PDB file of N, CA and C in Angstrom:
ATOM      1  N   MET J1432     -10.261 -18.149 -18.814  1.00 53.00           N
ATOM      2  CA  MET J1432      -8.868 -18.433 -19.233  1.00 53.00           C
ATOM      3  C   MET J1432      -8.968 -17.748 -20.371  1.00 53.00           C
ATOM      4  N   ALA J1433      -9.757 -17.752 -21.649  1.00 57.00           N
ATOM      5  CA  ALA J1433     -10.294 -16.881 -22.530  1.00 57.00           C
ATOM      6  C   ALA J1433      -9.688 -15.705 -22.949  1.00 57.00           C
ATOM      7  N   ASN J1434     -10.408 -15.166 -21.473  1.00 61.00           N
ATOM      8  CA  ASN J1434     -10.331 -13.547 -21.837  1.00 61.00           C
ATOM      9  C   ASN J1434      -8.701 -13.683 -21.423  1.00 61.00           C
ATOM     10  N   ARG J1435      -7.740 -13.339 -20.957  1.00 59.00           N
ATOM     11  CA  ARG J1435      -6.457 -13.815 -20.715  1.00 59.00           C
ATOM     12  C   ARG J1435      -5.997 -13.829 -22.138  1.00 59.00           C
ATOM     13  N   ALA J1436      -6.279 -15.253 -22.467  1.00 60.00           N
ATOM     14  CA  ALA J1436      -5.038 -15.360 -23.905  1.00 60.00           C
ATOM     15  C   ALA J1436      -5.833 -14.539 -25.116  1.00 60.00           C
ATOM     16  N   TRP J1437      -6.972 -14.129 -24.647  1.00 63.00           N
ATOM     17  CA  TRP J1437      -7.251 -12.994 -25.764  1.00 63.00           C
ATOM     18  C   TRP J1437      -6.572 -11.602 -25.771  1.00 63.00           C
ATOM     19  N   ALA J1438      -6.267 -10.612 -24.459  1.00 65.00           N
ATOM     20  CA  ALA J1438      -5.821 -10.062 -24.157  1.00 65.00           C
ATOM     21  C   ALA J1438      -4.381 -10.185 -24.363  1.00 65.00           C
ATOM     22  N   LEU J1439      -3.631 -10.922 -24.348  1.00 68.00           N
ATOM     23  CA  LEU J1439      -2.710 -11.156 -24.603  1.00 68.00           C
ATOM     24  C   LEU J1439      -1.697 -11.898 -26.081  1.00 68.00           C
ATOM     25  N   GLY J1440      -3.039 -11.617 -26.884  1.00 70.00           N
ATOM     26  CA  GLY J1440      -3.005 -12.219 -28.122  1.00 70.00           C
ATOM     27  C   GLY J1440      -1.911 -11.880 -28.874  1.00 70.00           C
ATOM     28  N   ASP J1441      -1.272 -10.376 -28.669  1.00 74.00           N
ATOM     29  CA  ASP J1441      -0.394  -9.654 -29.252  1.00 74.00           C
ATOM     30  C   ASP J1441       1.010  -9.750 -29.399  1.00 74.00           C
ATOM     31  N   SER J1442       1.031 -10.118 -27.672  1.00 73.00           N
ATOM     32  CA  SER J1442       2.353 -10.356 -26.987  1.00 73.00           C
ATOM     33  C   SER J1442       2.835 -11.582 -27.131  1.00 73.00           C
ATOM     34  N   LEU J1443       1.738 -13.352 -27.211  1.00 72.00           N
ATOM     35  CA  LEU J1443       2.424 -14.434 -27.299  1.00 72.00           C
ATOM     36  C   LEU J1443       2.472 -13.856 -29.011  1.00 72.00           C
ATOM     37  N   GLU J1444       1.962 -13.537 -29.862  1.00 75.00           N
ATOM     38  CA  GLU J1444       2.395 -13.783 -31.471  1.00 75.00           C
ATOM     39  C   GLU J1444       3.968 -13.182 -31.398  1.00 75.00           C
ATOM     40  N   HIS J1445       4.663 -12.269 -30.714  1.00 75.00           N
ATOM     41  CA  HIS J1445       5.672 -11.660 -30.912  1.00 75.00           C
ATOM     42  C   HIS J1445       7.013 -12.841 -30.232  1.00 75.00           C
ATOM     43  N   ALA J1446       6.495 -13.364 -28.875  1.00 77.00           N
ATOM     44  CA  ALA J1446       7.166 -14.682 -28.212  1.00 77.00           C
ATOM     45  C   ALA J1446       8.015 -15.109 -28.639  1.00 77.00           C
ATOM     46  N   ARG J1447       9.168 -15.445 -28.759  1.00 82.00           N
ATOM     47  CA  ARG J1447      10.304 -16.223 -28.983  1.00 82.00           C
ATOM     48  C   ARG J1447      10.700 -16.935 -28.278  1.00 82.00           C
ATOM     49  N   TYR J1448      10.974 -18.511 -28.731  1.00 83.00           N
ATOM     50  CA  TYR J1448      11.781 -19.320 -28.331  1.00 83.00           C
ATOM     51  C   TYR J1448      12.781 -19.863 -28.934  1.00 83.00           C
ATOM     52  N   LEU J1449      13.937 -19.961 -27.632  1.00 85.00           N
ATOM     53  CA  LEU J1449      15.426 -20.151 -27.362  1.00 85.00           C
ATOM     54  C   LEU J1449      15.604 -21.748 -28.290  1.00 85.00           C
ATOM     55  N   PRO J1450      16.637 -21.822 -28.428  1.00 91.00           N
ATOM     56  CA  PRO J1450      16.811 -23.239 -29.284  1.00 91.00           C
ATOM     57  C   PRO J1450      16.321 -24.568 -28.382  1.00 91.00           C
ATOM     58  N   ASN J1451      16.547 -23.862 -26.909  1.00 91.00           N
ATOM     59  CA  ASN J1451      16.266 -25.443 -25.502  1.00 91.00           C
ATOM     60  C   ASN J1451      15.436 -25.135 -25.553  1.00 91.00           C
ATOM     61  N   ARG J1452      14.023 -24.186 -25.847  1.00 86.00           N
ATOM     62  CA  ARG J1452      12.466 -24.102 -26.128  1.00 86.00           C
ATOM     63  C   ARG J1452      12.098 -23.416 -24.791  1.00 86.00           C
ATOM     64  N   ARG J1453      13.269 -22.479 -24.194  1.00 86.00           N
ATOM     65  CA  ARG J1453      12.480 -21.253 -23.313  1.00 86.00           C
ATOM     66  C   ARG J1453      12.014 -20.674 -23.546  1.00 86.00           C
ATOM     67  N   ILE J1454      11.075 -19.288 -23.216  1.00 78.00           N
ATOM     68  CA  ILE J1454      11.565 -18.005 -23.683  1.00 78.00           C
ATOM     69  C   ILE J1454      12.193 -17.086 -23.810  1.00 78.00           C
ATOM     70  N   GLU J1455      12.251 -16.354 -24.762  1.00 81.00           N
ATOM     71  CA  GLU J1455      13.558 -15.505 -24.610  1.00 81.00           C
ATOM     72  C   GLU J1455      12.748 -14.347 -23.927  1.00 81.00           C
ATOM     73  N   ILE J1456      13.932 -14.227 -23.030  1.00 76.00           N
ATOM     74  CA  ILE J1456      13.096 -12.856 -22.062  1.00 76.00           C
ATOM     75  C   ILE J1456      13.556 -11.450 -22.504  1.00 76.00           C
ATOM     76  N   ALA J1457      14.187 -10.971 -23.288  1.00 79.00           N
ATOM     77  CA  ALA J1457      13.699  -9.817 -24.002  1.00 79.00           C
ATOM     78  C   ALA J1457      12.267  -9.755 -25.240  1.00 79.00           C
ATOM     79  N   ASN J1458      11.594 -10.873 -24.992  1.00 77.00           N
ATOM     80  CA  ASN J1458      10.494 -10.674 -25.207  1.00 77.00           C
ATOM     81  C   ASN J1458       8.948 -10.720 -24.622  1.00 77.00           C
ATOM     82  N   ILE J1459       9.548 -11.024 -23.479  1.00 78.00           N
ATOM     83  CA  ILE J1459       8.634 -10.497 -22.692  1.00 78.00           C
ATOM     84  C   ILE J1459       7.930  -9.417 -22.029  1.00 78.00           C
ATOM     85  N   ASP J1460       6.796  -8.921 -22.494  1.00 82.00           N
ATOM     86  CA  ASP J1460       6.427  -7.507 -22.792  1.00 82.00           C
ATOM     87  C   ASP J1460       5.565  -6.929 -20.380  1.00 82.00           C
ATOM     88  N   GLU J1461       5.069  -5.980 -20.940  1.00 85.00           N
ATOM     89  CA  GLU J1461       4.783  -5.879 -19.889  1.00 85.00           C
ATOM     90  C   GLU J1461       3.059  -6.392 -19.286  1.00 85.00           C
ATOM     91  N   ARG J1462       2.510  -6.897 -20.602  1.00 84.00           N
ATOM     92  CA  ARG J1462       1.288  -7.448 -20.153  1.00 84.00           C
ATOM     93  C   ARG J1462       1.347  -9.083 -19.759  1.00 84.00           C
ATOM     94  N   MET J1463       2.231  -9.509 -20.584  1.00 83.00           N
ATOM     95  CA  MET J1463       2.846 -11.101 -19.908  1.00 83.00           C
ATOM     96  C   MET J1463       2.973 -10.860 -18.994  1.00 83.00           C
ATOM     97  N   ARG J1464       4.517  -9.668 -18.371  1.00 86.00           N
ATOM     98  CA  ARG J1464       4.742  -9.718 -16.642  1.00 86.00           C
ATOM     99  C   ARG J1464       3.632  -9.924 -16.369  1.00 86.00           C
ATOM    100  N   ASN J1465       2.848  -8.742 -16.201  1.00 87.00           N
ATOM    101  CA  ASN J1465       1.472  -8.632 -15.901  1.00 87.00           C
ATOM    102  C   ASN J1465       0.628  -9.236 -15.258  1.00 87.00           C
ATOM    103  N   LEU J1466       0.283 -10.122 -16.514  1.00 84.00           N
ATOM    104  CA  LEU J1466      -0.635 -12.069 -15.981  1.00 84.00           C
ATOM    105  C   LEU J1466       0.443 -12.350 -14.940  1.00 84.00           C
ATOM    106  N   ALA J1467       1.562 -12.555 -15.348  1.00 85.00           N
ATOM    107  CA  ALA J1467       2.255 -14.280 -14.922  1.00 85.00           C
ATOM    108  C   ALA J1467       2.579 -13.706 -13.435  1.00 85.00           C
ATOM    109  N   ASN J1468       2.155 -12.068 -12.845  1.00 90.00           N
ATOM    110  CA  ASN J1468       2.178 -11.950 -11.754  1.00 90.00           C
ATOM    111  C   ASN J1468       1.046 -11.814 -10.812  1.00 90.00           C
ATOM    112  N   MET J1469      -0.663 -11.536 -11.694  1.00 89.00           N
ATOM    113  CA  MET J1469      -1.320 -11.490 -11.485  1.00 89.00           C
ATOM    114  C   MET J1469      -1.417 -13.283 -11.324  1.00 89.00           C
ATOM    115  N   MET J1470      -1.547 -14.380 -11.971  1.00 86.00           N
ATOM    116  CA  MET J1470      -1.927 -15.414 -11.534  1.00 86.00           C
ATOM    117  C   MET J1470      -1.337 -15.989 -10.162  1.00 86.00           C
ATOM    118  N   ASP J1471       0.161 -15.568 -10.123  1.00 91.00           N
ATOM    119  CA  ASP J1471       1.062 -16.189  -9.098  1.00 91.00           C
ATOM    120  C   ASP J1471       0.349 -15.678  -7.537  1.00 91.00           C
ATOM    121  N   TRP J1472      -0.174 -13.923  -7.737  1.00 91.00           N
ATOM    122  CA  TRP J1472      -0.567 -13.292  -6.346  1.00 91.00           C
ATOM    123  C   TRP J1472      -2.326 -14.086  -6.070  1.00 91.00           C
ATOM    124  N   MET J1473      -2.846 -14.509  -7.308  1.00 89.00           N
ATOM    125  CA  MET J1473      -4.165 -15.492  -7.075  1.00 89.00           C
ATOM    126  C   MET J1473      -4.291 -16.291  -6.540  1.00 89.00           C
ATOM    127  N   LYS J1474      -3.227 -17.254  -6.573  1.00 90.00           N
ATOM    128  CA  LYS J1474      -3.092 -18.231  -5.585  1.00 90.00           C
ATOM    129  C   LYS J1474      -3.041 -18.529  -4.339  1.00 90.00           C
ATOM    130  N   TYR J1475      -2.434 -17.547  -4.070  1.00 92.00           N
ATOM    131  CA  TYR J1475      -2.339 -17.259  -2.544  1.00 92.00           C
ATOM    132  C   TYR J1475      -4.131 -17.165  -1.438  1.00 92.00           C
ATOM    133  N   LEU J1476      -5.304 -16.264  -2.583  1.00 90.00           N
ATOM    134  CA  LEU J1476      -5.977 -16.012  -2.263  1.00 90.00           C
ATOM    135  C   LEU J1476      -7.306 -17.038  -1.729  1.00 90.00           C
ATOM    136  N   PRO J1477      -8.028 -16.709  -0.930  1.00 89.00           N
ATOM    137  CA  PRO J1477      -8.670 -17.720  -0.375  1.00 89.00           C
ATOM    138  C   PRO J1477      -9.803 -18.272  -1.310  1.00 89.00           C
ATOM    139  N   PRO J1478     -10.665 -19.773  -1.543  1.00 86.00           N
ATOM    140  CA  PRO J1478     -10.861 -19.836  -2.203  1.00 86.00           C
ATOM    141  C   PRO J1478     -12.622 -18.750  -2.418  1.00 86.00           C
ATOM    142  N   ILE J1479     -12.968 -18.280  -3.119  1.00 82.00           N
ATOM    143  CA  ILE J1479     -14.849 -17.850  -3.075  1.00 82.00           C
ATOM    144  C   ILE J1479     -16.084 -18.758  -3.161  1.00 82.00           C
ATOM    145  N   GLN J1480     -15.936 -17.937  -2.169  1.00 83.00           N
ATOM    146  CA  GLN J1480     -17.381 -18.939  -1.758  1.00 83.00           C
ATOM    147  C   GLN J1480     -18.401 -17.803  -2.073  1.00 83.00           C
ATOM    148  N   PHE J1481     -19.627 -18.172  -2.805  1.00 82.00           N
ATOM    149  CA  PHE J1481     -21.016 -17.784  -3.453  1.00 82.00           C
ATOM    150  C   PHE J1481     -21.730 -18.134  -2.376  1.00 82.00           C
ATOM    151  N   GLU J1482     -22.536 -17.471  -1.987  1.00 80.00           N
ATOM    152  CA  GLU J1482     -24.237 -17.307  -0.756  1.00 80.00           C
ATOM    153  C   GLU J1482     -24.971 -17.902  -1.736  1.00 80.00           C
ATOM    154  N   LYS J1483     -25.785 -19.104  -0.816  1.00 78.00           N
ATOM    155  CA  LYS J1483     -26.528 -19.578  -1.820  1.00 78.00           C
ATOM    156  C   LYS J1483     -28.118 -18.605  -1.352  1.00 78.00           C
ATOM    157  N   ASN J1484     -28.736 -18.483  -2.190  1.00 70.00           N
ATOM    158  CA  ASN J1484     -30.015 -17.523  -2.150  1.00 70.00           C
ATOM    159  C   ASN J1484     -31.356 -18.879  -2.670  1.00 70.00           C
ATOM    160  N   HIS J1485     -31.719 -18.743  -0.871  1.00 64.00           N
ATOM    161  CA  HIS J1485     -32.731 -19.502  -0.129  1.00 64.00           C
ATOM    162  C   HIS J1485     -34.466 -19.052  -0.397  1.00 64.00           C
ATOM    163  N   ASN J1486     -35.032 -18.125  -1.427  1.00 65.00           N
ATOM    164  CA  ASN J1486     -35.241 -17.575  -1.527  1.00 65.00           C
ATOM    165  C   ASN J1486     -36.747 -18.040  -2.432  1.00 65.00           C
ATOM    166  N   ASN J1487     -37.599 -18.849  -1.809  1.00 58.00           N
ATOM    167  CA  ASN J1487     -38.017 -19.274  -2.794  1.00 58.00           C
ATOM    168  C   ASN J1487     -39.565 -18.623  -3.296  1.00 58.00           C
ATOM    169  N   ASP J1488     -39.378 -17.718  -4.050  1.00 51.00           N
ATOM    170  CA  ASP J1488     -40.361 -16.999  -4.716  1.00 51.00           C
ATOM    171  C   ASP J1488     -41.227 -17.420  -5.407  1.00 51.00           C
TER     172      ASP J1488
END
């Protein structure tokens, strides 16, 4: 998550809220849009399974 926040640092600084605490749509740039789409898409991926290494060298 830290890498995502770092990549969006500049975009998040320019984000503005409306009086009802929603984000102003005009301030959402391409990086924020891409990250939101990627995070939504990742919800549908199967869980990552790591192979266990059984070498006892």
